[in-house]
Amino acid sequence: MTTRRSAAADDAKAILNRIRQLVRALRAFEKEAQRRFGLGAAQMFILHVLAHEDQLSLNDVAGRTATDQSSVSLAVGRLVEDGYVRREVSREDRRQIELSLTAKGRALARRSPPAAQETILSGVEAMSATERARLVRLLDKLMKGMGEQAAGLPMLFQDGNGSRKSGRTAGTSRSRR
């Protein structure tokens, strides 16, 4: 019984260390994006999504960033305000708004590294279907054991109202552009 508990405790520590590594990598990307480009991880992710596929609707961006539409809308609002993204009414469906990068946004996307979220998605996509399904089940089980729900999550480094937990919020201006 003690050996089983000891093995479970050792495994739990190893898993906690992997989670720490993941969180550290995400925080490092957020800090570096803030320092070098004046944008957070959420905004950088959206820039890179739009760099790969220009002229996307807000729902398309939400789907590609695996985030709810309201969180994406807040992050896009900042990017529009800062001149990185353009919002235009769709020529094909006047009810739709299309998002695209401005020249300033394209230049930033070209000179910045892939967003941390992109590297996570790439790593997961490289797994087999069985591995991905197992990982989802295990993470769901872990989150359930922690009492956490996965519905309606904001973008990384945004709290529930769309502002980032660190750095400036959506309504604050920056002196350096």
CSV table of N, CA and C in Angstrom, one decimal:
chain,number,residue,atom,x,y,z
A,1,MET,N,0.8,-1.2,0.0
A,1,MET,CA,0.0,0.0,0.0
A,1,MET,C,0.9,1.3,0.0
A,2,THR,N,1.9,1.3,0.8
A,2,THR,CA,2.8,2.4,0.9
A,2,THR,C,3.5,2.6,-0.5
A,3,THR,N,3.9,1.6,-1.1
A,3,THR,CA,4.6,1.7,-2.4
A,3,THR,C,3.7,2.3,-3.4
A,4,ARG,N,2.4,1.9,-3.4
A,4,ARG,CA,1.4,2.4,-4.4
A,4,ARG,C,1.2,3.9,-4.1
A,5,ARG,N,1.1,4.3,-2.9
A,5,ARG,CA,0.9,5.7,-2.5
A,5,ARG,C,2.1,6.5,-2.9
A,6,SER,N,3.3,5.9,-2.7
A,6,SER,CA,4.5,6.6,-3.1
A,6,SER,C,4.7,6.8,-4.6
A,7,ALA,N,4.3,5.7,-5.3
A,7,ALA,CA,4.3,5.9,-6.8
A,7,ALA,C,3.3,6.9,-7.3
A,8,ALA,N,2.1,6.9,-6.7
A,8,ALA,CA,1.1,7.9,-7.1
A,8,ALA,C,1.6,9.3,-6.7
A,9,ALA,N,2.3,9.5,-5.6
A,9,ALA,CA,2.8,10.8,-5.2
A,9,ALA,C,3.9,11.2,-6.1
A,10,ASP,N,4.8,10.3,-6.5
A,10,ASP,CA,5.8,10.6,-7.4
A,10,ASP,C,5.3,11.0,-8.8
A,11,ASP,N,4.3,10.3,-9.2
A,11,ASP,CA,3.6,10.6,-10.5
A,11,ASP,C,3.0,12.0,-10.4
A,12,ALA,N,2.3,12.3,-9.3
A,12,ALA,CA,1.6,13.6,-9.2
A,12,ALA,C,2.6,14.7,-9.2
A,13,LYS,N,3.8,14.5,-8.6
A,13,LYS,CA,4.8,15.5,-8.6
A,13,LYS,C,5.4,15.7,-10.0
A,14,ALA,N,5.6,14.6,-10.7
A,14,ALA,CA,6.1,14.7,-12.1
A,14,ALA,C,5.1,15.5,-13.0
A,15,ILE,N,3.8,15.2,-12.8
A,15,ILE,CA,2.7,15.9,-13.6
A,15,ILE,C,2.7,17.4,-13.2
A,16,LEU,N,2.8,17.7,-11.9
A,16,LEU,CA,2.8,19.0,-11.5
A,16,LEU,C,4.0,19.8,-12.1
A,17,ASN,N,5.1,19.1,-12.1
A,17,ASN,CA,6.3,19.8,-12.8
A,17,ASN,C,6.1,20.1,-14.2
A,18,ARG,N,5.4,19.1,-15.0
A,18,ARG,CA,5.1,19.4,-16.4
A,18,ARG,C,4.2,20.6,-16.5
A,19,ILE,N,3.2,20.7,-15.6
A,19,ILE,CA,2.2,21.8,-15.7
A,19,ILE,C,3.0,23.1,-15.4
A,20,ARG,N,3.9,23.0,-14.4
A,20,ARG,CA,4.7,24.2,-14.1
A,20,ARG,C,5.5,24.7,-15.4
A,21,GLN,N,6.1,23.7,-16.1
A,21,GLN,CA,6.9,24.0,-17.3
A,21,GLN,C,6.0,24.7,-18.3
A,22,LEU,N,4.8,24.2,-18.5
A,22,LEU,CA,3.9,24.7,-19.5
A,22,LEU,C,3.5,26.1,-19.1
A,23,VAL,N,3.1,26.3,-17.8
A,23,VAL,CA,2.7,27.7,-17.3
A,23,VAL,C,3.9,28.6,-17.5
A,24,ARG,N,5.1,28.2,-17.1
A,24,ARG,CA,6.3,29.0,-17.3
A,24,ARG,C,6.5,29.4,-18.7
A,25,ALA,N,6.4,28.5,-19.6
A,25,ALA,CA,6.6,28.8,-21.1
A,25,ALA,C,5.5,29.8,-21.5
A,26,LEU,N,4.3,29.7,-21.1
A,26,LEU,CA,3.2,30.6,-21.5
A,26,LEU,C,3.5,32.0,-20.9
A,27,ARG,N,3.9,32.0,-19.6
A,27,ARG,CA,4.2,33.3,-19.0
A,27,ARG,C,5.3,34.0,-19.7
A,28,ALA,N,6.4,33.2,-20.0
A,28,ALA,CA,7.5,33.8,-20.7
A,28,ALA,C,7.1,34.4,-22.0
A,29,PHE,N,6.3,33.7,-22.8
A,29,PHE,CA,5.8,34.3,-24.1
A,29,PHE,C,5.0,35.6,-23.8
A,30,GLU,N,4.2,35.6,-22.9
A,30,GLU,CA,3.4,36.8,-22.6
A,30,GLU,C,4.3,37.9,-22.2
A,31,LYS,N,5.3,37.7,-21.4
A,31,LYS,CA,6.2,38.8,-21.0
A,31,LYS,C,7.0,39.3,-22.1
A,32,GLU,N,7.5,38.4,-22.9
A,32,GLU,CA,8.3,38.7,-24.1
A,32,GLU,C,7.5,39.5,-25.1
A,33,ALA,N,6.3,39.0,-25.4
A,33,ALA,CA,5.4,39.7,-26.3
A,33,ALA,C,5.1,41.1,-25.8
A,34,GLN,N,4.9,41.3,-24.5
A,34,GLN,CA,4.6,42.6,-24.0
A,34,GLN,C,5.9,43.5,-24.1
A,35,ARG,N,7.0,42.9,-23.8
A,35,ARG,CA,8.3,43.7,-23.8
A,35,ARG,C,8.6,44.1,-25.2
A,36,ARG,N,8.6,43.2,-26.1
A,36,ARG,CA,9.1,43.4,-27.5
A,36,ARG,C,8.1,44.1,-28.4
A,37,PHE,N,6.8,43.8,-28.2
A,37,PHE,CA,5.9,44.2,-29.2
A,37,PHE,C,4.7,45.1,-28.6
A,38,GLY,N,4.6,45.1,-27.3
A,38,GLY,CA,3.6,45.9,-26.6
A,38,GLY,C,2.2,45.3,-26.7
A,39,LEU,N,2.2,44.0,-27.0
A,39,LEU,CA,0.9,43.3,-27.1
A,39,LEU,C,1.0,42.0,-26.2
A,40,GLY,N,-0.1,41.5,-25.9
A,40,GLY,CA,-0.2,40.3,-25.1
A,40,GLY,C,-0.3,39.1,-25.9
A,41,ALA,N,-0.2,37.9,-25.3
A,41,ALA,CA,-0.3,36.6,-26.0
A,41,ALA,C,-1.6,36.5,-26.8
A,42,ALA,N,-2.7,36.9,-26.2
A,42,ALA,CA,-4.0,36.8,-27.0
A,42,ALA,C,-3.9,37.6,-28.3
A,43,GLN,N,-3.4,38.8,-28.2
A,43,GLN,CA,-3.4,39.6,-29.4
A,43,GLN,C,-2.4,39.1,-30.4
A,44,MET,N,-1.3,38.6,-29.9
A,44,MET,CA,-0.3,38.0,-30.8
A,44,MET,C,-0.8,36.7,-31.6
A,45,PHE,N,-1.6,35.9,-30.8
A,45,PHE,CA,-2.2,34.7,-31.4
A,45,PHE,C,-3.1,35.1,-32.5
A,46,ILE,N,-4.0,36.1,-32.3
A,46,ILE,CA,-4.9,36.6,-33.3
A,46,ILE,C,-4.2,37.1,-34.5
A,47,LEU,N,-3.1,37.9,-34.3
A,47,LEU,CA,-2.3,38.4,-35.4
A,47,LEU,C,-1.8,37.3,-36.3
A,48,HIS,N,-1.3,36.2,-35.7
A,48,HIS,CA,-0.7,35.1,-36.4
A,48,HIS,C,-1.8,34.3,-37.1
A,49,VAL,N,-3.0,34.2,-36.5
A,49,VAL,CA,-4.1,33.5,-37.2
A,49,VAL,C,-4.5,34.3,-38.5
A,50,LEU,N,-4.6,35.6,-38.3
A,50,LEU,CA,-5.0,36.5,-39.5
A,50,LEU,C,-3.8,36.5,-40.5
A,51,ALA,N,-2.6,36.3,-40.1
A,51,ALA,CA,-1.5,36.3,-41.1
A,51,ALA,C,-1.6,35.1,-41.9
A,52,HIS,N,-2.1,34.0,-41.4
A,52,HIS,CA,-2.2,32.7,-42.2
A,52,HIS,C,-3.5,32.7,-43.1
A,53,GLU,N,-4.5,33.4,-42.6
A,53,GLU,CA,-5.8,33.4,-43.4
A,53,GLU,C,-6.4,34.8,-43.2
A,54,ASP,N,-6.2,35.6,-44.2
A,54,ASP,CA,-6.7,37.0,-44.1
A,54,ASP,C,-8.3,36.9,-44.4
A,55,GLN,N,-8.9,38.0,-44.0
A,55,GLN,CA,-10.4,38.1,-44.2
A,55,GLN,C,-11.2,37.0,-43.5
A,56,LEU,N,-11.1,37.0,-42.2
A,56,LEU,CA,-11.9,36.1,-41.4
A,56,LEU,C,-12.9,36.8,-40.6
A,57,SER,N,-14.1,36.1,-40.4
A,57,SER,CA,-15.1,36.7,-39.5
A,57,SER,C,-14.6,36.5,-38.0
A,58,LEU,N,-15.3,37.2,-37.1
A,58,LEU,CA,-15.0,37.1,-35.7
A,58,LEU,C,-15.2,35.6,-35.3
A,59,ASN,N,-16.3,35.0,-35.7
A,59,ASN,CA,-16.5,33.6,-35.4
A,59,ASN,C,-15.4,32.7,-35.9
A,60,ASP,N,-14.9,33.0,-37.1
A,60,ASP,CA,-13.8,32.2,-37.7
A,60,ASP,C,-12.6,32.3,-36.8
A,61,VAL,N,-12.3,33.5,-36.4
A,61,VAL,CA,-11.1,33.8,-35.5
A,61,VAL,C,-11.3,33.1,-34.2
A,62,ALA,N,-12.5,33.1,-33.6
A,62,ALA,CA,-12.8,32.4,-32.4
A,62,ALA,C,-12.6,30.9,-32.5
A,63,GLY,N,-13.0,30.4,-33.6
A,63,GLY,CA,-12.8,29.0,-33.9
A,63,GLY,C,-11.4,28.6,-34.0
A,64,ARG,N,-10.6,29.4,-34.7
A,64,ARG,CA,-9.2,29.1,-35.0
A,64,ARG,C,-8.3,29.3,-33.7
A,65,THR,N,-8.8,30.1,-32.8
A,65,THR,CA,-8.1,30.3,-31.5
A,65,THR,C,-8.6,29.5,-30.4
A,66,ALA,N,-9.7,28.7,-30.7
A,66,ALA,CA,-10.3,27.8,-29.7
A,66,ALA,C,-10.7,28.6,-28.5
A,67,THR,N,-11.4,29.8,-28.8
A,67,THR,CA,-11.8,30.7,-27.7
A,67,THR,C,-13.2,31.2,-28.0
A,68,ASP,N,-13.9,31.6,-27.0
A,68,ASP,CA,-15.3,32.1,-27.2
A,68,ASP,C,-15.2,33.5,-27.9
A,69,GLN,N,-16.3,33.8,-28.6
A,69,GLN,CA,-16.4,34.9,-29.5
A,69,GLN,C,-16.2,36.3,-28.7
A,70,SER,N,-16.8,36.3,-27.5
A,70,SER,CA,-16.7,37.6,-26.7
A,70,SER,C,-15.3,37.9,-26.3
A,71,SER,N,-14.5,36.9,-26.0
A,71,SER,CA,-13.1,37.2,-25.6
A,71,SER,C,-12.3,37.6,-26.8
A,72,VAL,N,-12.6,37.0,-28.0
A,72,VAL,CA,-11.9,37.3,-29.2
A,72,VAL,C,-12.3,38.8,-29.6
A,73,SER,N,-13.5,39.1,-29.4
A,73,SER,CA,-14.0,40.4,-29.8
A,73,SER,C,-13.2,41.5,-29.0
A,74,LEU,N,-13.0,41.3,-27.7
A,74,LEU,CA,-12.3,42.3,-26.9
A,74,LEU,C,-10.8,42.4,-27.4
A,75,ALA,N,-10.2,41.3,-27.7
A,75,ALA,CA,-8.8,41.3,-28.1
A,75,ALA,C,-8.7,42.0,-29.5
A,76,VAL,N,-9.6,41.6,-30.4
A,76,VAL,CA,-9.6,42.3,-31.7
A,76,VAL,C,-9.8,43.8,-31.6
A,77,GLY,N,-10.7,44.2,-30.7
A,77,GLY,CA,-10.9,45.6,-30.5
A,77,GLY,C,-9.7,46.4,-30.2
A,78,ARG,N,-8.8,45.8,-29.4
A,78,ARG,CA,-7.5,46.4,-29.1
A,78,ARG,C,-6.6,46.5,-30.3
A,79,LEU,N,-6.6,45.4,-31.1
A,79,LEU,CA,-5.8,45.4,-32.3
A,79,LEU,C,-6.3,46.4,-33.3
A,80,VAL,N,-7.6,46.6,-33.4
A,80,VAL,CA,-8.2,47.6,-34.3
A,80,VAL,C,-7.8,48.9,-33.8
A,81,GLU,N,-8.0,49.2,-32.5
A,81,GLU,CA,-7.6,50.5,-31.9
A,81,GLU,C,-6.1,50.8,-32.1
A,82,ASP,N,-5.3,49.8,-32.1
A,82,ASP,CA,-3.8,50.1,-32.2
A,82,ASP,C,-3.4,50.0,-33.7
A,83,GLY,N,-4.3,49.8,-34.6
A,83,GLY,CA,-3.9,49.9,-36.0
A,83,GLY,C,-3.3,48.6,-36.6
A,84,TYR,N,-3.5,47.5,-36.0
A,84,TYR,CA,-3.0,46.2,-36.5
A,84,TYR,C,-4.0,45.4,-37.3
A,85,VAL,N,-5.3,45.6,-37.0
A,85,VAL,CA,-6.3,44.9,-37.7
A,85,VAL,C,-7.4,45.9,-38.2
A,86,ARG,N,-7.9,45.5,-39.3
A,86,ARG,CA,-9.0,46.3,-40.0
A,86,ARG,C,-10.3,45.5,-39.9
A,87,ARG,N,-11.4,46.2,-39.6
A,87,ARG,CA,-12.7,45.6,-39.6
A,87,ARG,C,-13.5,46.2,-40.8
A,88,GLU,N,-14.0,45.3,-41.6
A,88,GLU,CA,-14.8,45.8,-42.8
A,88,GLU,C,-16.0,44.9,-43.0
A,89,VAL,N,-17.1,45.6,-43.5
A,89,VAL,CA,-18.3,44.9,-43.8
A,89,VAL,C,-18.0,44.0,-45.0
A,90,SER,N,-18.5,42.7,-44.9
A,90,SER,CA,-18.3,41.8,-46.0
A,90,SER,C,-19.0,42.2,-47.3
A,91,ARG,N,-18.3,42.1,-48.4
A,91,ARG,CA,-19.0,42.4,-49.7
A,91,ARG,C,-20.0,41.4,-50.1
A,92,GLU,N,-19.8,40.2,-49.6
A,92,GLU,CA,-20.7,39.1,-50.0
A,92,GLU,C,-21.9,39.0,-49.0
A,93,ASP,N,-21.8,39.3,-47.8
A,93,ASP,CA,-22.9,39.3,-46.8
A,93,ASP,C,-22.7,40.5,-45.9
A,94,ARG,N,-23.5,41.5,-46.2
A,94,ARG,CA,-23.4,42.8,-45.5
A,94,ARG,C,-23.7,42.7,-44.0
A,95,ARG,N,-24.2,41.5,-43.5
A,95,ARG,CA,-24.3,41.3,-42.1
A,95,ARG,C,-23.1,40.9,-41.4
A,96,GLN,N,-22.1,40.4,-42.2
A,96,GLN,CA,-20.8,39.9,-41.6
A,96,GLN,C,-19.8,41.0,-41.6
A,97,ILE,N,-18.9,40.9,-40.6
A,97,ILE,CA,-17.8,41.8,-40.5
A,97,ILE,C,-16.5,40.9,-40.7
A,98,GLU,N,-15.7,41.4,-41.6
A,98,GLU,CA,-14.4,40.6,-41.9
A,98,GLU,C,-13.3,41.3,-41.3
A,99,LEU,N,-12.4,40.5,-40.7
A,99,LEU,CA,-11.2,41.0,-40.1
A,99,LEU,C,-10.0,40.7,-41.0
A,100,SER,N,-9.1,41.7,-41.1
A,100,SER,CA,-7.8,41.4,-41.9
A,100,SER,C,-6.7,42.3,-41.2
A,101,LEU,N,-5.5,41.9,-41.5
A,101,LEU,CA,-4.4,42.6,-41.0
A,101,LEU,C,-4.1,43.9,-41.8
A,102,THR,N,-3.7,44.9,-41.2
A,102,THR,CA,-3.2,46.1,-41.8
A,102,THR,C,-1.8,45.9,-42.2
A,103,ALA,N,-1.2,46.8,-42.9
A,103,ALA,CA,0.3,46.7,-43.2
A,103,ALA,C,1.1,46.6,-41.9
A,104,LYS,N,0.7,47.4,-41.0
A,104,LYS,CA,1.4,47.4,-39.7
A,104,LYS,C,1.2,46.0,-39.0
A,105,GLY,N,0.0,45.4,-39.1
A,105,GLY,CA,-0.2,44.1,-38.5
A,105,GLY,C,0.6,43.0,-39.2
A,106,ARG,N,0.6,43.1,-40.5
A,106,ARG,CA,1.4,42.1,-41.3
A,106,ARG,C,2.9,42.2,-40.9
A,107,ALA,N,3.4,43.4,-40.8
A,107,ALA,CA,4.8,43.6,-40.5
A,107,ALA,C,5.1,43.0,-39.1
A,108,LEU,N,4.2,43.2,-38.2
A,108,LEU,CA,4.5,42.7,-36.8
A,108,LEU,C,4.4,41.2,-36.8
A,109,ALA,N,3.4,40.6,-37.5
A,109,ALA,CA,3.3,39.1,-37.6
A,109,ALA,C,4.5,38.5,-38.2
A,110,ARG,N,5.1,39.2,-39.2
A,110,ARG,CA,6.3,38.6,-39.9
A,110,ARG,C,7.5,38.6,-39.0
A,111,ARG,N,7.6,39.7,-38.1
A,111,ARG,CA,8.9,39.7,-37.3
A,111,ARG,C,8.7,39.1,-36.0
A,112,SER,N,7.6,38.7,-35.6
A,112,SER,CA,7.4,38.1,-34.3
A,112,SER,C,7.3,36.5,-34.4
A,113,PRO,N,7.8,35.9,-33.3
A,113,PRO,CA,7.8,34.4,-33.3
A,113,PRO,C,6.3,33.9,-33.2
A,114,PRO,N,6.1,32.7,-33.5
A,114,PRO,CA,4.7,32.1,-33.4
A,114,PRO,C,4.2,32.3,-32.0
A,115,ALA,N,3.0,32.5,-31.8
A,115,ALA,CA,2.4,32.6,-30.5
A,115,ALA,C,2.5,31.3,-29.7
A,116,ALA,N,2.6,31.4,-28.4
A,116,ALA,CA,2.7,30.2,-27.6
A,116,ALA,C,1.5,29.2,-27.9
A,117,GLN,N,0.4,29.8,-28.1
A,117,GLN,CA,-0.8,28.9,-28.3
A,117,GLN,C,-0.6,28.2,-29.6
A,118,GLU,N,0.0,28.8,-30.6
A,118,GLU,CA,0.3,28.1,-31.9
A,118,GLU,C,1.2,26.9,-31.7
A,119,THR,N,2.2,27.0,-30.9
A,119,THR,CA,3.1,25.9,-30.6
A,119,THR,C,2.4,24.8,-29.9
A,120,ILE,N,1.5,25.1,-29.0
A,120,ILE,CA,0.8,24.1,-28.2
A,120,ILE,C,-0.1,23.4,-29.2
A,121,LEU,N,-0.8,24.1,-30.1
A,121,LEU,CA,-1.7,23.4,-31.0
A,121,LEU,C,-0.9,22.6,-32.0
A,122,SER,N,0.2,23.0,-32.4
A,122,SER,CA,1.1,22.2,-33.3
A,122,SER,C,1.6,21.0,-32.7
A,123,GLY,N,2.0,21.1,-31.4
A,123,GLY,CA,2.4,19.9,-30.7
A,123,GLY,C,1.3,18.9,-30.5
A,124,VAL,N,0.1,19.4,-30.2
A,124,VAL,CA,-1.1,18.4,-30.1
A,124,VAL,C,-1.4,17.8,-31.4
A,125,GLU,N,-1.4,18.6,-32.5
A,125,GLU,CA,-1.7,18.1,-33.8
A,125,GLU,C,-0.8,17.1,-34.3
A,126,ALA,N,0.5,17.1,-33.8
A,126,ALA,CA,1.5,16.1,-34.1
A,126,ALA,C,1.2,14.8,-33.4
A,127,MET,N,0.4,14.7,-32.4
A,127,MET,CA,0.0,13.5,-31.7
A,127,MET,C,-0.9,12.7,-32.6
A,128,SER,N,-1.0,11.4,-32.3
A,128,SER,CA,-1.9,10.5,-33.0
A,128,SER,C,-3.3,10.8,-32.5
A,129,ALA,N,-4.3,10.4,-33.2
A,129,ALA,CA,-5.7,10.6,-32.8
A,129,ALA,C,-6.0,10.0,-31.4
A,130,THR,N,-5.4,8.8,-31.2
A,130,THR,CA,-5.6,8.1,-29.9
A,130,THR,C,-4.9,8.9,-28.8
A,131,GLU,N,-3.7,9.4,-29.0
A,131,GLU,CA,-3.0,10.2,-28.0
A,131,GLU,C,-3.8,11.5,-27.7
A,132,ARG,N,-4.3,12.2,-28.7
A,132,ARG,CA,-5.1,13.4,-28.5
A,132,ARG,C,-6.3,13.1,-27.6
A,133,ALA,N,-7.1,12.1,-28.0
A,133,ALA,CA,-8.3,11.7,-27.3
A,133,ALA,C,-8.0,11.4,-25.8
A,134,ARG,N,-6.9,10.6,-25.6
A,134,ARG,CA,-6.5,10.3,-24.3
A,134,ARG,C,-6.1,11.5,-23.5
A,135,LEU,N,-5.4,12.4,-24.1
A,135,LEU,CA,-5.0,13.6,-23.4
A,135,LEU,C,-6.2,14.5,-23.0
A,136,VAL,N,-7.1,14.6,-23.9
A,136,VAL,CA,-8.4,15.4,-23.6
A,136,VAL,C,-9.1,14.7,-22.4
A,137,ARG,N,-9.2,13.4,-22.5
A,137,ARG,CA,-9.9,12.7,-21.4
A,137,ARG,C,-9.2,12.9,-20.0
A,138,LEU,N,-7.9,12.7,-20.1
A,138,LEU,CA,-7.1,12.9,-18.8
A,138,LEU,C,-7.2,14.3,-18.3
A,139,LEU,N,-7.0,15.3,-19.2
A,139,LEU,CA,-7.1,16.7,-18.7
A,139,LEU,C,-8.5,17.0,-18.2
A,140,ASP,N,-9.6,16.5,-18.8
A,140,ASP,CA,-10.9,16.7,-18.3
A,140,ASP,C,-11.1,16.1,-16.9
A,141,LYS,N,-10.5,14.9,-16.7
A,141,LYS,CA,-10.6,14.2,-15.4
A,141,LYS,C,-9.8,15.0,-14.4
A,142,LEU,N,-8.6,15.5,-14.7
A,142,LEU,CA,-7.9,16.4,-13.8
A,142,LEU,C,-8.7,17.6,-13.4
A,143,MET,N,-9.2,18.3,-14.4
A,143,MET,CA,-10.0,19.5,-14.2
A,143,MET,C,-11.2,19.2,-13.3
A,144,LYS,N,-11.9,18.1,-13.6
A,144,LYS,CA,-13.1,17.8,-12.8
A,144,LYS,C,-12.6,17.5,-11.4
A,145,GLY,N,-11.5,16.8,-11.2
A,145,GLY,CA,-11.0,16.6,-9.8
A,145,GLY,C,-10.6,17.9,-9.1
A,146,MET,N,-10.3,18.9,-9.9
A,146,MET,CA,-10.0,20.2,-9.3
A,146,MET,C,-11.3,21.1,-9.1
A,147,GLY,N,-12.4,20.6,-9.6
A,147,GLY,CA,-13.7,21.3,-9.5
A,147,GLY,C,-13.8,22.5,-10.5
A,148,GLU,N,-13.0,22.4,-11.6
A,148,GLU,CA,-13.1,23.4,-12.7
A,148,GLU,C,-13.9,23.0,-13.8
A,149,GLN,N,-14.6,24.0,-14.4
A,149,GLN,CA,-15.4,23.8,-15.6
A,149,GLN,C,-14.7,24.4,-16.8
A,150,ALA,N,-14.9,23.8,-18.0
A,150,ALA,CA,-14.2,24.3,-19.2
A,150,ALA,C,-15.0,25.3,-20.1
A,151,ALA,N,-16.3,25.5,-19.8
A,151,ALA,CA,-17.1,26.3,-20.6
A,151,ALA,C,-16.8,27.8,-20.5
A,152,GLY,N,-16.9,28.4,-21.7
A,152,GLY,CA,-16.8,29.9,-21.8
A,152,GLY,C,-15.5,30.4,-21.3
A,153,LEU,N,-14.4,29.8,-21.6
A,153,LEU,CA,-13.1,30.3,-21.2
A,153,LEU,C,-12.6,31.5,-22.0
A,154,PRO,N,-12.0,32.4,-21.3
A,154,PRO,CA,-11.4,33.6,-22.1
A,154,PRO,C,-10.1,33.2,-22.7
A,155,MET,N,-9.6,34.0,-23.6
A,155,MET,CA,-8.2,33.8,-24.2
A,155,MET,C,-7.2,33.7,-23.1
A,156,LEU,N,-6.1,33.1,-23.3
A,156,LEU,CA,-5.0,33.0,-22.3
A,156,LEU,C,-4.6,34.4,-21.9
A,157,PHE,N,-4.4,34.6,-20.6
A,157,PHE,CA,-4.0,35.9,-20.0
A,157,PHE,C,-5.0,37.0,-20.1
A,158,GLN,N,-6.3,36.6,-20.2
A,158,GLN,CA,-7.4,37.5,-20.1
A,158,GLN,C,-8.3,37.0,-18.9
A,159,ASP,N,-8.8,37.9,-18.1
A,159,ASP,CA,-9.7,37.5,-17.1
A,159,ASP,C,-11.1,37.4,-17.8
A,160,GLY,N,-12.1,37.2,-17.0
A,160,GLY,CA,-13.5,37.0,-17.6
A,160,GLY,C,-14.0,38.2,-18.3
A,161,ASN,N,-13.6,39.4,-18.0
A,161,ASN,CA,-14.1,40.6,-18.7
A,161,ASN,C,-13.3,41.1,-19.8
A,162,GLY,N,-12.3,40.3,-20.2
A,162,GLY,CA,-11.5,40.6,-21.4
A,162,GLY,C,-10.2,41.3,-21.2
A,163,SER,N,-10.0,41.8,-20.0
A,163,SER,CA,-8.8,42.5,-19.8
A,163,SER,C,-7.7,41.5,-19.3
A,164,ARG,N,-6.5,41.9,-19.6
A,164,ARG,CA,-5.4,41.0,-19.2
A,164,ARG,C,-5.2,41.1,-17.7
A,165,LYS,N,-4.7,40.0,-17.1
A,165,LYS,CA,-4.4,40.1,-15.7
A,165,LYS,C,-3.2,40.8,-15.4
A,166,SER,N,-2.3,40.8,-16.4
A,166,SER,CA,-1.1,41.6,-16.2
A,166,SER,C,-1.0,42.6,-17.4
A,167,GLY,N,-0.4,43.7,-17.2
A,167,GLY,CA,-0.3,44.7,-18.3
A,167,GLY,C,-1.5,45.5,-18.3
A,168,ARG,N,-1.6,46.3,-19.4
A,168,ARG,CA,-2.7,47.2,-19.5
A,168,ARG,C,-4.0,46.6,-19.9
A,169,THR,N,-5.1,47.2,-19.5
A,169,THR,CA,-6.4,46.7,-19.9
A,169,THR,C,-6.9,47.3,-21.2
A,170,ALA,N,-8.0,46.9,-21.7
A,170,ALA,CA,-8.4,47.3,-23.1
A,170,ALA,C,-8.6,48.8,-23.2
A,171,GLY,N,-8.9,49.5,-22.1
A,171,GLY,CA,-9.2,50.9,-22.2
A,171,GLY,C,-8.0,51.8,-22.0
A,172,THR,N,-6.9,51.3,-21.6
A,172,THR,CA,-5.7,52.1,-21.3
A,172,THR,C,-4.9,52.3,-22.5
A,173,SER,N,-4.3,53.5,-22.6
A,173,SER,CA,-3.5,53.7,-23.8
A,173,SER,C,-2.0,53.5,-23.5
A,174,ARG,N,-1.3,53.2,-24.5
A,174,ARG,CA,0.2,53.0,-24.4
A,174,ARG,C,0.9,54.2,-24.9
A,175,SER,N,2.0,54.6,-24.3
A,175,SER,CA,2.7,55.7,-24.9
A,175,SER,C,3.6,55.3,-26.0
A,176,ARG,N,4.1,54.0,-26.0
A,176,ARG,CA,4.9,53.5,-27.1
A,176,ARG,C,4.1,52.7,-28.1
A,177,ARG,N,4.0,53.1,-29.3
A,177,ARG,CA,3.3,52.3,-30.3
A,177,ARG,C,4.1,51.7,-31.3
